[in-house]
Tab-separated table of C-alpha atoms in Angstrom:
chain	number	residue	atom	x	y	z
A	1	MET	CA	5.493	66.358	168.095
A	2	GLU	CA	8.213	64.547	166.157
A	3	ILE	CA	11.756	63.878	167.331
A	4	THR	CA	14.560	62.357	165.273
A	5	GLY	CA	17.609	60.764	166.766
A	6	ARG	CA	19.744	57.685	167.232
A	7	LEU	CA	18.567	54.818	169.427
A	8	ILE	CA	21.119	54.615	172.244
A	9	LYS	CA	19.646	52.000	174.556
A	10	LYS	CA	16.511	49.963	175.193
A	11	LEU	CA	15.721	49.478	178.866
A	12	PRO	CA	14.131	46.238	180.172
A	13	GLN	CA	10.443	45.646	179.506
A	14	GLN	CA	8.042	46.206	182.367
A	15	SER	CA	4.674	44.509	182.733
A	16	GLY	CA	1.946	44.064	185.266
A	17	THR	CA	-1.753	43.718	185.887
A	18	SER	CA	-4.138	46.526	186.750
A	19	THR	CA	-7.896	46.713	187.164
A	20	LYS	CA	-8.155	47.148	183.372
A	21	GLY	CA	-6.062	44.045	182.619
A	22	GLU	CA	-2.458	43.280	181.755
A	23	TRP	CA	-0.127	46.006	180.538
A	24	LYS	CA	3.359	46.189	178.989
A	25	LYS	CA	5.737	49.110	178.751
A	26	GLN	CA	9.318	49.672	177.606
A	27	GLU	CA	11.533	52.723	177.927
A	28	PHE	CA	14.295	53.620	175.484
A	29	ILE	CA	16.887	56.365	175.106
A	30	ILE	CA	17.257	58.529	171.986
A	31	GLU	CA	20.125	60.938	171.296
A	32	THR	CA	19.165	63.868	169.069
A	33	GLN	CA	21.395	64.869	166.154
A	34	GLU	CA	21.878	68.580	166.891
A	35	ASN	CA	24.806	70.899	167.564
A	36	PHE	CA	24.329	70.111	171.248
A	37	PRO	CA	22.913	66.550	171.299
A	38	LYS	CA	20.408	65.706	174.002
A	39	LYS	CA	19.453	62.324	175.388
A	40	ILE	CA	15.710	61.763	175.868
A	41	CYS	CA	14.079	58.891	177.730
A	42	MET	CA	10.875	57.850	175.952
A	43	ASN	CA	8.454	54.980	176.436
A	44	VAL	CA	5.988	52.854	174.506
A	45	TRP	CA	2.887	51.264	176.037
A	46	GLY	CA	1.098	48.107	174.943
A	47	ALA	CA	2.275	44.714	173.717
A	48	GLU	CA	2.011	45.752	170.055
A	49	LYS	CA	4.224	48.838	170.471
A	50	VAL	CA	6.749	46.967	172.640
A	51	ASP	CA	7.025	44.255	169.961
A	52	GLU	CA	7.438	46.947	167.283
A	53	LEU	CA	10.278	48.549	169.271
A	54	ALA	CA	12.024	45.153	169.438
A	55	GLY	CA	12.488	45.376	165.651
A	56	TYR	CA	14.857	48.349	165.982
A	57	GLY	CA	18.493	47.958	166.978
A	58	GLU	CA	20.748	50.231	168.965
A	59	GLY	CA	22.503	52.765	166.755
A	60	GLU	CA	19.640	53.064	164.250
A	61	ASN	CA	18.326	56.502	163.300
A	62	LEU	CA	14.634	56.856	164.082
A	63	LYS	CA	11.828	59.367	163.720
A	64	ILE	CA	9.513	59.184	166.726
A	65	SER	CA	6.097	60.820	167.058
A	66	VAL	CA	5.429	61.544	170.733
A	67	ASN	CA	2.960	63.023	173.167
A	68	ILE	CA	4.432	64.879	176.127
A	69	GLU	CA	2.438	65.061	179.333
A	70	SER	CA	3.253	66.208	182.864
A	71	ARG	CA	1.419	65.424	186.083
A	72	GLU	CA	1.763	66.506	189.692
A	73	PHE	CA	2.143	64.143	192.626
A	74	ASN	CA	2.933	65.357	196.158
A	75	GLN	CA	3.921	68.806	194.865
A	76	ARG	CA	6.424	67.303	192.402
A	77	TRP	CA	6.001	67.247	188.639
A	78	TYR	CA	6.686	64.185	186.485
A	79	THR	CA	6.926	64.302	182.687
A	80	ASP	CA	6.094	61.383	180.417
A	81	VAL	CA	7.348	61.263	176.795
A	82	ARG	CA	5.151	58.587	175.210
A	83	ALA	CA	5.978	57.421	171.684
A	84	TRP	CA	2.965	56.505	169.572
A	85	LYS	CA	4.742	56.011	166.236
A	86	VAL	CA	8.322	54.919	165.499
A	87	GLU	CA	9.814	54.971	161.991
A	88	ARG	CA	13.272	54.014	160.739
A	89	LEU	CA	15.267	56.708	158.911
A	90	SER	CA	17.567	55.923	155.993
A	91	GLU	CA	21.289	56.680	156.069
A	92	GLY	CA	20.695	60.222	154.754
A	93	GLY	CA	18.389	61.079	157.640
A	94	GLN	CA	15.199	60.884	155.589
A	95	GLU	CA	12.286	58.541	156.115
A	96	GLN	CA	12.549	55.386	154.096
A	97	ALA	CA	10.107	55.625	151.239
A	98	LYS	CA	7.126	53.366	151.550
A	99	PRO	CA	6.338	51.493	148.345
A	100	ARG	CA	3.439	52.935	146.386
A	101	THR	CA	0.463	50.670	145.950
A	102	ALA	CA	-1.379	50.222	142.672
A	103	GLY	CA	-3.656	53.128	141.877
A	104	GLN	CA	-1.596	55.756	143.692
A	105	SER	CA	-0.161	58.542	141.581
A	106	GLU	CA	2.387	61.244	142.218
A	107	ILE	CA	0.786	64.370	143.685
A	108	THR	CA	1.913	67.593	142.039
A	109	ASP	CA	1.978	70.978	143.713
A	110	PRO	CA	-0.683	73.191	142.079
A	111	PHE	CA	1.186	76.329	143.176
A	112	SER	CA	4.596	75.398	141.799
A	113	SER	CA	6.038	77.283	138.867
A	114	ASP	CA	5.808	75.203	135.705
A	115	GLY	CA	8.041	77.467	133.665
A	116	GLY	CA	5.157	79.615	132.373
A	117	GLU	CA	4.712	83.341	132.773
A	118	ASP	CA	4.798	84.662	136.297
A	119	ASP	CA	1.534	86.621	136.101
A	120	LEU	CA	0.326	88.372	139.190
A	121	PRO	CA	-3.408	88.108	139.882
A	122	PHE	CA	-3.765	91.863	140.511
């Protein structure tokens, strides 16, 4: 699932040690850009993702790919919105174009109309 919005706030980093080793996590708040904006608390796990989040400033427009998962504990449900990919959006709300590497060509749509006759196959 993808969510776009403005980064409102980054909460303090959390870290600790478990049986699997050390872990790092950081939560952040996004405000969606809709008719009725919503604030969503998301999190990133792992040192690499936490460091990546540090590169974004409050007020920036982002596109976040997330997994949403709920779990039950003592007859209460808790929902986790975990971001696995964060991308900066340009001023117009579109993803910033990534530079093309050598050897890549523009992909054309084989089904687009190229100005020829509009023949039906039947």
